[in-house]
Short mmCIF file of C-alpha atoms in Angstrom, two decimals:
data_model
loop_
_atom_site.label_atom_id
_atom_site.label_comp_id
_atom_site.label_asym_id
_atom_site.label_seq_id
_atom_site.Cartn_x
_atom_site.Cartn_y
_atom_site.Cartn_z
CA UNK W 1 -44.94 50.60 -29.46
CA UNK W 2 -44.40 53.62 -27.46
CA UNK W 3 -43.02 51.07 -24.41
CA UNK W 4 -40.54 49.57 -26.94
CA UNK W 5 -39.24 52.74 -27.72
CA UNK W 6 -39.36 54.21 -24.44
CA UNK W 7 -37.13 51.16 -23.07
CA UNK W 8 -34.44 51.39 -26.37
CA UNK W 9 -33.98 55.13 -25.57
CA UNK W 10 -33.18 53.58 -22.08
CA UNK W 11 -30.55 51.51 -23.58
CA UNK W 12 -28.94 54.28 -25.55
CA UNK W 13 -25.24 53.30 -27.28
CA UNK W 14 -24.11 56.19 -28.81
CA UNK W 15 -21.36 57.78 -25.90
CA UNK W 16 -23.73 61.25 -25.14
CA UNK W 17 -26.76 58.63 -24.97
CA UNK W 18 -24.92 56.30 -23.10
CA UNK W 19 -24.01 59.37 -20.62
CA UNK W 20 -27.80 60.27 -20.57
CA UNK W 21 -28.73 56.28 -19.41
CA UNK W 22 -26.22 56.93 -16.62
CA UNK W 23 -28.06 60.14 -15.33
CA UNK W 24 -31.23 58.02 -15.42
CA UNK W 25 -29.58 55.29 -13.46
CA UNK W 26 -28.79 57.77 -10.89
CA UNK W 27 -32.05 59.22 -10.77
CA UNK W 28 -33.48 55.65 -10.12
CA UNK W 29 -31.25 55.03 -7.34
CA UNK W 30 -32.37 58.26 -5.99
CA UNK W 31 -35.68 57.19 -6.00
CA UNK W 32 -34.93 53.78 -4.91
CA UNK W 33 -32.50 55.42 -1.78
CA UNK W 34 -35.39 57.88 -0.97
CA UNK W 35 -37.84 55.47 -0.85
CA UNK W 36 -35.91 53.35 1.40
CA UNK W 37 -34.85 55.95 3.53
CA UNK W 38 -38.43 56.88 3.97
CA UNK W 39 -40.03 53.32 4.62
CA UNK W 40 -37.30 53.01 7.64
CA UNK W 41 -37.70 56.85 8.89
CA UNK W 42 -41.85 55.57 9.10
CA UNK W 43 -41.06 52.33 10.46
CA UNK W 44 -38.83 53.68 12.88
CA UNK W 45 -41.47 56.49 14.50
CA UNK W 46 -44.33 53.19 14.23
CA UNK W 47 -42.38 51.08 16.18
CA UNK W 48 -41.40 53.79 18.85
CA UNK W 49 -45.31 55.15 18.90
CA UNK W 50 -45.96 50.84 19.64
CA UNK W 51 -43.51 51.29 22.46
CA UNK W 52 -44.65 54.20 24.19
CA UNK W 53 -48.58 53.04 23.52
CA UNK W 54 -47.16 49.34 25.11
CA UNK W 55 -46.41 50.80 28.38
CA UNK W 56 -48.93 53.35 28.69
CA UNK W 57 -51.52 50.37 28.20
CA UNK W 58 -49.18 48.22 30.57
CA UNK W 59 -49.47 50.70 33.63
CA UNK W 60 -53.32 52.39 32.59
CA UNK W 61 -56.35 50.66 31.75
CA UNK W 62 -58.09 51.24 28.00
CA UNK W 63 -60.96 53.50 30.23
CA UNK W 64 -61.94 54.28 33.52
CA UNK W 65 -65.36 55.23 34.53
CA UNK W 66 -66.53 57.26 37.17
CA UNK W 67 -69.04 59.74 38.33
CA UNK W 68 -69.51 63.31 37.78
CA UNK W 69 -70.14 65.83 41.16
CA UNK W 70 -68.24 63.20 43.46
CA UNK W 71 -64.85 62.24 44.30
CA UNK W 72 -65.86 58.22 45.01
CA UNK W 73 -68.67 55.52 44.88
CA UNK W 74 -69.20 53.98 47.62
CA UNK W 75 -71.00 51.18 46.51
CA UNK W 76 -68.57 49.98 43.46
CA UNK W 77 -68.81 45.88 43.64
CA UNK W 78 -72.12 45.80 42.21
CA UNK W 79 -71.13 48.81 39.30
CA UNK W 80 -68.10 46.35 38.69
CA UNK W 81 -70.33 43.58 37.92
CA UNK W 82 -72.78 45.35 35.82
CA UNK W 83 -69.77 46.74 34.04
CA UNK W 84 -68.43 43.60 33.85
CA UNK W 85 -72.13 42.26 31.91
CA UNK W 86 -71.23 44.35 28.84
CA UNK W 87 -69.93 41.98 26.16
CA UNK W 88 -66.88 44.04 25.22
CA UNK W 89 -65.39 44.51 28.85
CA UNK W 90 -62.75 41.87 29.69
CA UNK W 91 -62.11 43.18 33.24
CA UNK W 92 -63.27 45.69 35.14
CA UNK W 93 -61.25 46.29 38.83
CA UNK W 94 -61.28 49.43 41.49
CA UNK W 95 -58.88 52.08 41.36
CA UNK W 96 -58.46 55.13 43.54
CA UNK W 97 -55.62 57.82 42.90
CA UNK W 98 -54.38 60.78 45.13
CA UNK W 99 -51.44 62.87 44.63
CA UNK W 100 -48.81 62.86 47.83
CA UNK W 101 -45.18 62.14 48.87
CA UNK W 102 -43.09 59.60 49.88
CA UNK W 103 -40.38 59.70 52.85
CA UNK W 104 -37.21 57.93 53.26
CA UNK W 105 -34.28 59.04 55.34
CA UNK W 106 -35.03 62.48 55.16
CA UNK W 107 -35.51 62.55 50.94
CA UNK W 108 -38.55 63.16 50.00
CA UNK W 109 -40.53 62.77 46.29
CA UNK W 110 -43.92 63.64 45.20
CA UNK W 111 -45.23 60.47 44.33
CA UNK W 112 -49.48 59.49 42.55
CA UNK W 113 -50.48 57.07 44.96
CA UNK W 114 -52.72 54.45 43.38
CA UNK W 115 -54.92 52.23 45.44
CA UNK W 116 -55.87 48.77 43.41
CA UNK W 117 -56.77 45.47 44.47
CA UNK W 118 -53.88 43.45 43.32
CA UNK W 119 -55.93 40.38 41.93
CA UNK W 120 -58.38 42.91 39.71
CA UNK W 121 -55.25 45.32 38.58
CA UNK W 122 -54.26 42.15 36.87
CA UNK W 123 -57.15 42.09 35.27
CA UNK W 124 -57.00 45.57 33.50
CA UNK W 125 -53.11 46.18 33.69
CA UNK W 126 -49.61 44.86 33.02
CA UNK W 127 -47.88 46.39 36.12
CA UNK W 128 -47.62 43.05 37.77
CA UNK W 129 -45.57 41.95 34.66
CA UNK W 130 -43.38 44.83 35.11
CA UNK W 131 -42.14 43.76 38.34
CA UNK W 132 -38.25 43.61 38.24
CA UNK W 133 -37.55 42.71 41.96
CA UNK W 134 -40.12 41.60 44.98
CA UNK W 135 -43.44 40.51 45.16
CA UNK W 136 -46.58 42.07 43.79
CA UNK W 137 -48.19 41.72 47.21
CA UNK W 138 -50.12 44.52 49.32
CA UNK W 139 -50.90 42.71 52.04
CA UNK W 140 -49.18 43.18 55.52
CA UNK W 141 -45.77 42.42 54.93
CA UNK W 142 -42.52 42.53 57.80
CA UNK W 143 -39.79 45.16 56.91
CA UNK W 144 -35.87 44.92 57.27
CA UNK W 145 -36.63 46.36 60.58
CA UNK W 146 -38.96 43.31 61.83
CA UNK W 147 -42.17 45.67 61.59
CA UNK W 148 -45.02 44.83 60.04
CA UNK W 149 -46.62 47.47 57.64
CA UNK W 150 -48.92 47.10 54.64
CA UNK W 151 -46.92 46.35 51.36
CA UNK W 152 -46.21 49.12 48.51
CA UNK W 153 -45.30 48.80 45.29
CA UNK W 154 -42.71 51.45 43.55
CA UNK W 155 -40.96 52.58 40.69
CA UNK W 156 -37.30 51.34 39.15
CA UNK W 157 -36.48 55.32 38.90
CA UNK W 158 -37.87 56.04 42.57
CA UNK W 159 -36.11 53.41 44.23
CA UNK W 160 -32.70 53.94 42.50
CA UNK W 161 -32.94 58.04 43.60
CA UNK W 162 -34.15 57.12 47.13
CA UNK W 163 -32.52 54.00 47.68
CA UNK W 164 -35.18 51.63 48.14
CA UNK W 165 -35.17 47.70 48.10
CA UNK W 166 -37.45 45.09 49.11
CA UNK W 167 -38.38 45.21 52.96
CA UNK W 168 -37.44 48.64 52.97
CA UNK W 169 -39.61 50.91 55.32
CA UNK W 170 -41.21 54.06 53.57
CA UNK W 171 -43.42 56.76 54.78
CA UNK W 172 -46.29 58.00 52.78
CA UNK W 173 -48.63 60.80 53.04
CA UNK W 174 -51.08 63.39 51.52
CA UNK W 175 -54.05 65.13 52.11
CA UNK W 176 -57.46 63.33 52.42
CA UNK W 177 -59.77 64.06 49.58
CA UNK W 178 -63.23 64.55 52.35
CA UNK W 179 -62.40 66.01 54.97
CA UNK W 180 -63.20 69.65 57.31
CA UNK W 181 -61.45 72.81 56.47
CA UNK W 182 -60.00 72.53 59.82
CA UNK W 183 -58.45 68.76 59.21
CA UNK W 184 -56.62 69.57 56.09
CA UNK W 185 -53.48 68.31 57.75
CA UNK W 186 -51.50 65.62 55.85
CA UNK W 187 -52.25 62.10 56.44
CA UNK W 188 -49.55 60.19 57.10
CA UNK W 189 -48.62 56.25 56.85
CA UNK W 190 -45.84 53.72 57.18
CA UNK W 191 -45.44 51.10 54.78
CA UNK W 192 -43.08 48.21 53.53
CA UNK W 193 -42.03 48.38 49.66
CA UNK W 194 -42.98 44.71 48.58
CA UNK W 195 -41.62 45.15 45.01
CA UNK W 196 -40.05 47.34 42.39
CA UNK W 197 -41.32 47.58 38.61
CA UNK W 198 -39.89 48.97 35.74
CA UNK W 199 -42.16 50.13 32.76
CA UNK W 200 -39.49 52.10 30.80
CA UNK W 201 -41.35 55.39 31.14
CA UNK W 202 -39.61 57.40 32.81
CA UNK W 203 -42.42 59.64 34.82
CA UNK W 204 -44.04 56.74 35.63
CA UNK W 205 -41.05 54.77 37.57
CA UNK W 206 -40.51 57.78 38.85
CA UNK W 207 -43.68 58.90 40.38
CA UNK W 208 -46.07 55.73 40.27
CA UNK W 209 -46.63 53.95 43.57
CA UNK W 210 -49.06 51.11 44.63
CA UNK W 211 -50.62 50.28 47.58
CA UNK W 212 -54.10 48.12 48.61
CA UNK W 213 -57.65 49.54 48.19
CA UNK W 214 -57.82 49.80 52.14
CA UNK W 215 -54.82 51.55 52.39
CA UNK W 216 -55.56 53.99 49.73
CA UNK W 217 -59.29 54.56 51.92
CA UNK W 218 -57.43 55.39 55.05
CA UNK W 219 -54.74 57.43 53.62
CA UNK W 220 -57.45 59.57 51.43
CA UNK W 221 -60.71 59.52 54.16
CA UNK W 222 -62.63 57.66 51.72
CA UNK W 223 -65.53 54.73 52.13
CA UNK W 224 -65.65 53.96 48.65
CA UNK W 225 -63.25 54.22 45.30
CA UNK W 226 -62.58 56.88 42.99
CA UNK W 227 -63.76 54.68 39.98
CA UNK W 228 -63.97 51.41 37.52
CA UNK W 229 -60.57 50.73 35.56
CA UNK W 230 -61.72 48.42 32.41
CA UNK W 231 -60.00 46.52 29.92
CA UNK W 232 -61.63 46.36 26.24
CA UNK W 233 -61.99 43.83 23.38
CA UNK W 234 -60.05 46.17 21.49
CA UNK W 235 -57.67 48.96 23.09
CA UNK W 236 -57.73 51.00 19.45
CA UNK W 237 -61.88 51.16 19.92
CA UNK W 238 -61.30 51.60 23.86
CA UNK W 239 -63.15 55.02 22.98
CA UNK W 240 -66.24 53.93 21.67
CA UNK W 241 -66.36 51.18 23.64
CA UNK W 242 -66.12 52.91 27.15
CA UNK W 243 -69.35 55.07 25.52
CA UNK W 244 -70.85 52.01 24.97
CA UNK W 245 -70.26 51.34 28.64
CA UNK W 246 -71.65 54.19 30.11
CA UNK W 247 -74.72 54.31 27.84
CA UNK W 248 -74.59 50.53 29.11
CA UNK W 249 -75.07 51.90 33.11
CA UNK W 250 -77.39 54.52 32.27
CA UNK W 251 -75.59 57.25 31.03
CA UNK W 252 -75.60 60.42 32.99
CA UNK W 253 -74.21 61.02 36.10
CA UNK W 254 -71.25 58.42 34.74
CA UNK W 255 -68.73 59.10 32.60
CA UNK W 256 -66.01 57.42 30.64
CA UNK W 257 -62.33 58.58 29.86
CA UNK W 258 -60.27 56.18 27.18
CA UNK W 259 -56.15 55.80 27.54
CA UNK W 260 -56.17 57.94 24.15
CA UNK W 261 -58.18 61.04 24.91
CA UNK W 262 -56.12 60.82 28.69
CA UNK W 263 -52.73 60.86 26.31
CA UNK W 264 -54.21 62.95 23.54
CA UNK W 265 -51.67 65.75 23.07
CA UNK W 266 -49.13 62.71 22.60
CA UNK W 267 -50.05 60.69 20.11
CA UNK W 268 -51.05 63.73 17.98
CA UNK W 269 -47.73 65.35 18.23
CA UNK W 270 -46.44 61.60 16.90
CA UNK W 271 -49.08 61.77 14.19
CA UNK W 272 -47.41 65.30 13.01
CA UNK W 273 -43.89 63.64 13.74
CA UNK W 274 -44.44 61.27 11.38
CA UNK W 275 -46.10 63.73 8.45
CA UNK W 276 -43.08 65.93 9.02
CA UNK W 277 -41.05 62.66 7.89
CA UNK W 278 -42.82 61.88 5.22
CA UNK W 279 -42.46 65.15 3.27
CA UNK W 280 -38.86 66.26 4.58
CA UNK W 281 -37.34 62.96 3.29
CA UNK W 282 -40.26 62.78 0.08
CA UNK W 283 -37.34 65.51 -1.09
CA UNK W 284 -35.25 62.53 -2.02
CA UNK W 285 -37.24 61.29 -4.32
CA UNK W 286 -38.00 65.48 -5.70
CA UNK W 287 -34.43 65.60 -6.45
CA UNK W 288 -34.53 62.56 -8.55
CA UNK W 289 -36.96 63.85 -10.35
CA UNK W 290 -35.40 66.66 -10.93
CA UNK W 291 -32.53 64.29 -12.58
CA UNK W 292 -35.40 62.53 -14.45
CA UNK W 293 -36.46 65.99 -16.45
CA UNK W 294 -32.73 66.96 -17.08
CA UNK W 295 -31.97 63.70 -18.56
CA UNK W 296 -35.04 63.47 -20.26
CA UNK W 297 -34.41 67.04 -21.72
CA UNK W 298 -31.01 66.21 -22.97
CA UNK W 299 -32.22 62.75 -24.67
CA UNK W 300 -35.23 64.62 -26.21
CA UNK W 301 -31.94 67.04 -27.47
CA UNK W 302 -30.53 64.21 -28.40
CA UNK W 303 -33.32 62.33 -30.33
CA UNK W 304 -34.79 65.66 -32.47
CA UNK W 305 -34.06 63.56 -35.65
CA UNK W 306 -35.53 60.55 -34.58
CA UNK W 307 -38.79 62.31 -32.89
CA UNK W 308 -38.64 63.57 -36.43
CA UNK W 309 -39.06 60.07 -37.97
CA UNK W 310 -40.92 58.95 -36.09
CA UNK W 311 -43.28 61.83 -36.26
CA UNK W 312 -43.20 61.73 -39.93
CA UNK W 313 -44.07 57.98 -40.22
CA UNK W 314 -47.04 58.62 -38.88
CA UNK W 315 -46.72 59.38 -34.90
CA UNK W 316 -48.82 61.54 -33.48
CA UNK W 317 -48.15 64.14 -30.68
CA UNK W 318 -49.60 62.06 -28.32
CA UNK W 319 -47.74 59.36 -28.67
CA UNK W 320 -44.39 60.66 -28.84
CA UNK W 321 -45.45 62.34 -25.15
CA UNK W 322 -46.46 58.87 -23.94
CA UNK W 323 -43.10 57.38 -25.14
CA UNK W 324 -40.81 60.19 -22.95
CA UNK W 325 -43.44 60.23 -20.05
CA UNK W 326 -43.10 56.04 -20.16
CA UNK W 327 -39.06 57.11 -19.54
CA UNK W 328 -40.17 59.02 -16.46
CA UNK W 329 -42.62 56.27 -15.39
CA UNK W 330 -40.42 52.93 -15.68
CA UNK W 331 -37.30 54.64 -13.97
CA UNK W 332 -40.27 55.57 -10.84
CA UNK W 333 -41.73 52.08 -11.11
CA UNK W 334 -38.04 50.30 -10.82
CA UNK W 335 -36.63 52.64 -8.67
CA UNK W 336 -39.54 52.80 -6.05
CA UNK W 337 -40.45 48.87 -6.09
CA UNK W 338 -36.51 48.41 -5.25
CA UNK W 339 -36.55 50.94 -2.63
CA UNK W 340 -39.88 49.99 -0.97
CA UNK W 341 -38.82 46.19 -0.98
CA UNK W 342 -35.57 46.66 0.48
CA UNK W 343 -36.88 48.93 3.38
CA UNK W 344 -39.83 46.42 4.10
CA UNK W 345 -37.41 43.49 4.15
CA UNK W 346 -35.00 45.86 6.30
CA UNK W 347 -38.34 46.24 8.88
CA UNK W 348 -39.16 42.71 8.73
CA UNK W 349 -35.59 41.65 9.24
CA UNK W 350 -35.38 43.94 12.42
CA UNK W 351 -38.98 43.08 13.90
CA UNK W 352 -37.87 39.15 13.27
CA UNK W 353 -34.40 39.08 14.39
CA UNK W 354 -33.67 42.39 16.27
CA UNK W 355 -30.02 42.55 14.67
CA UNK W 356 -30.00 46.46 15.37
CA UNK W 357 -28.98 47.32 18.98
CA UNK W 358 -29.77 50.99 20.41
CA UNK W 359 -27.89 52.23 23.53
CA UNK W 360 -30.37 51.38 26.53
CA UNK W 361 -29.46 54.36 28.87
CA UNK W 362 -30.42 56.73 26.13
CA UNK W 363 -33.97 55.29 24.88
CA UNK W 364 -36.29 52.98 27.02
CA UNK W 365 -35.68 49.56 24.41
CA UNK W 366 -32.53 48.04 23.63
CA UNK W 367 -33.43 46.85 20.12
CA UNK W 368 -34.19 49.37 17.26
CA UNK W 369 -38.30 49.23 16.91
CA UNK W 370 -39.23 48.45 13.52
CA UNK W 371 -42.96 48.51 12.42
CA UNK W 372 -43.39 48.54 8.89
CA UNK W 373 -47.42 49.47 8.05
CA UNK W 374 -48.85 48.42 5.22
CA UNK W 375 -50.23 51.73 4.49
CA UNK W 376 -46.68 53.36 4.45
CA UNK W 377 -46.01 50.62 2.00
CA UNK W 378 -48.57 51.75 -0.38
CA UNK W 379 -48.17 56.00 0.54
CA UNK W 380 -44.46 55.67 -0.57
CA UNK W 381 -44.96 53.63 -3.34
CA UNK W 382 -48.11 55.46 -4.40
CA UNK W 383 -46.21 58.68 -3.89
CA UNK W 384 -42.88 58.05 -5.92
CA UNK W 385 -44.18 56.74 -8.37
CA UNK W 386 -46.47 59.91 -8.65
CA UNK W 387 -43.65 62.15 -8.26
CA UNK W 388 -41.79 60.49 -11.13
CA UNK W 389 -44.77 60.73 -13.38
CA UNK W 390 -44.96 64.47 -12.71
CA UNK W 391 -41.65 65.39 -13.66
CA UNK W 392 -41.86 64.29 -17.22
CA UNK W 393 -44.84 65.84 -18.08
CA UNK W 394 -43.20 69.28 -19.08
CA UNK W 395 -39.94 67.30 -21.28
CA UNK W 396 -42.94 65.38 -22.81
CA UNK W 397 -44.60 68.21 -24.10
CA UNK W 398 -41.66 69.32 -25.50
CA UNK W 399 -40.56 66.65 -27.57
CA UNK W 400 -44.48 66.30 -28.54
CA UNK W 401 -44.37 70.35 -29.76
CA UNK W 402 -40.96 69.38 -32.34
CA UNK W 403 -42.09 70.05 -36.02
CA UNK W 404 -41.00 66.88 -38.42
CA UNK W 405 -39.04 69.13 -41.07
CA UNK W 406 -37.34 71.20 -38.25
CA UNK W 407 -36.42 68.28 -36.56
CA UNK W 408 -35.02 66.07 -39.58
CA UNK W 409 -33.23 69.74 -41.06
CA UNK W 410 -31.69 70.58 -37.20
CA UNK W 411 -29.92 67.24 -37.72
#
């Protein structure tokens, strides 16, 4: 009973009723616009936090283990095959990393020089996908000049500011990692840049090169590597997992490192990002209800004689509240269920089709990124229609405190 009433006060004819429906239809298409707004605004950050986690996987492994007290391990192949034993490592491949400088022409850049083997880094990375021009070769390769000098990999961003191609000869060097206090003088090499990638982040194009395992050794003074890249089962579990490893090995003097404790301070400023969306544009829907209680309190104005009646046939307080607070609660349910299923299909659309284009020189994707969560889905819904049902709680009470006789002898 209290929904059939609810709905024909919905419906009202008389002209000031009929203006009171209209202030309800607004406040459902507030609800409906602010839950839109709010399932893109999520969607949007999601599939921008994808991106950026895309190509920090693509050029990093999920973990990397190494040792504590000592800057390599000389004696990796067999620690890459034990690694390689535990059932949640897909690959496993030597890394070793040195910060330095590159040389071209008189420019120079500091550059992290990464030593891989090319057929392992496959293994563990995407760089080799993210090769726009060249080869992803290390191997001795003959420059522009007709010299032969191990191959290096480079940047998109470092080859456009230094003017690097493919057979182009560069100049590396930094200091070695073991070495005398005396023979801390740089250590310099020659090399030809075999390719050029492009992961759409801009520090790494911009200071990421490549070069073999040996090179890396005789640029650094090193026998061994700095340490075990490995690729998980499952990159969102990459931190227990790389545990699991070192437990796996023995524990202590290893250690692990996972691609989200390395980027930490990131993703946790996109986590607040995305809370800070959630309630700045949740004030949509807040000013809807808002509408919701002044409409409600002008149809309650409205209605005295009739919560009168009604009251006197028998209606109790309660359900006279239920009837106003079912007003609040159908224009939430309507509104929010439209707004939510537009903005999902809006996501889908975009994720299917990429109809939305975004200026490429500004962001690193050409093609708005839409992820629509499921979990969004249900916050938004869960949370509108919440918000709705709190803002008639007060008019209900109201129209549940008229008296029968005052209300019939006000009209």
């Amino acid at each position: 009973m209290e929904l059939f009433v609810a709905l024909r006060y919905l419906r009202g004819k008389r002209k000031t009723i009929g203006f009171v429906s209209w202030i309800t239809y607004i406040s459902a298409a507030g609800v409906c616009l602010g839950s839109f707004v709010l399932i893109v605004a999520l969607s949007i950050a999601n599939g921008f936090e994808k991106e950026v986690r895309d190509r920090i996987i693509g050029a990093h492994a999920h973990a990397k283990i190494s040792r504590y007290h000592t800057p390599q391990i000389n004696d990796y192949e067999p620690l890459r095959q034990n690694i390689l034993a535990h059932p949640q490592v897909v690959g496993a491949a030597p890394y070793i990393t040195g910060k330095g400088g590159i040389e071209h022409q008189n420019m120079q850049e500091g550059i992290l020089i990464n030593g891989i083997d090319p057929e392992l880094e496959a293994t563990v990375t995407d760089i080799h996908k993210a090769l726009v021009s060249g080869e992803f070769r290390l191997d001795s390769l003959v420059s522009n000049r007709y010299r032969r000098f191990p191959g290096v990999i480079i940047g998109k961003g470092l080859s456009d500011k230094m003017a690097l191609r493919e057979g182009t000869e560069v100049v590396l060097y930094c200091l070695p990692i073991e070495s005398d206090e005396q023979e801390l003088t740089p250590k310099m090499g020659r090399f030809t840049v075999a390719g050029v990638f492009e992961t759409g982040m801009y520090e790494y194009d911009l200071g990421f090169v490549y070069i073999s395992i040996e090179a890396a050794q005789g640029m650094l003074n090193m026998t061994g590597v700095e340490g075990i890249q490995i690729r998980t089962t499952d990159l969102f579990k990459a931190d227990r997992i790389a545990q699991d490893v070192r437990e796996f090995l023995g524990g202590y003097p290893f250690r692990a490192v996972d691609w989200q404790t390395q980027n930490k301070s990131l993703f946790q400023w996109m986590k607040l990002e995305r809370l800070i969306i959630f309630i700045v544009i949740s004030l949509i829907i807040v000013v809807a209800a808002f509408n919701i209680i002044s409409s409600l309190i002008m149809m309650i104005l409205e209605k005295r004689r009739e919560i009168g009646i009604l009251m006197s046939m028998g209606a109790t307080s309660k359900s006279i509240m239920r009837v106003f607070m079912l007003n609040g609660i159908v224009v939430g349910f309507f509104g929010s269920t439209i707004g939510v299923a537009l903005g999902a299909a809006l996501g889908y659309i975009q994720q299917r089709w990429q109809l939305i284009p975004i200026p490429g020189e500004l962001y690193f994707v050409n093609k708005l990124p839409l992820v629509v969560s499921t979990f969004d889905v249900i916050a938004v819904y869960v949370a509108a229609n919440i918000i709705c049902w709190v803002a008639t709680i007060y008019p209900a009470k109201q129209a549940a405190s008229l008296l029968p006789a005052e209300s019939i002898r006000y009209e």
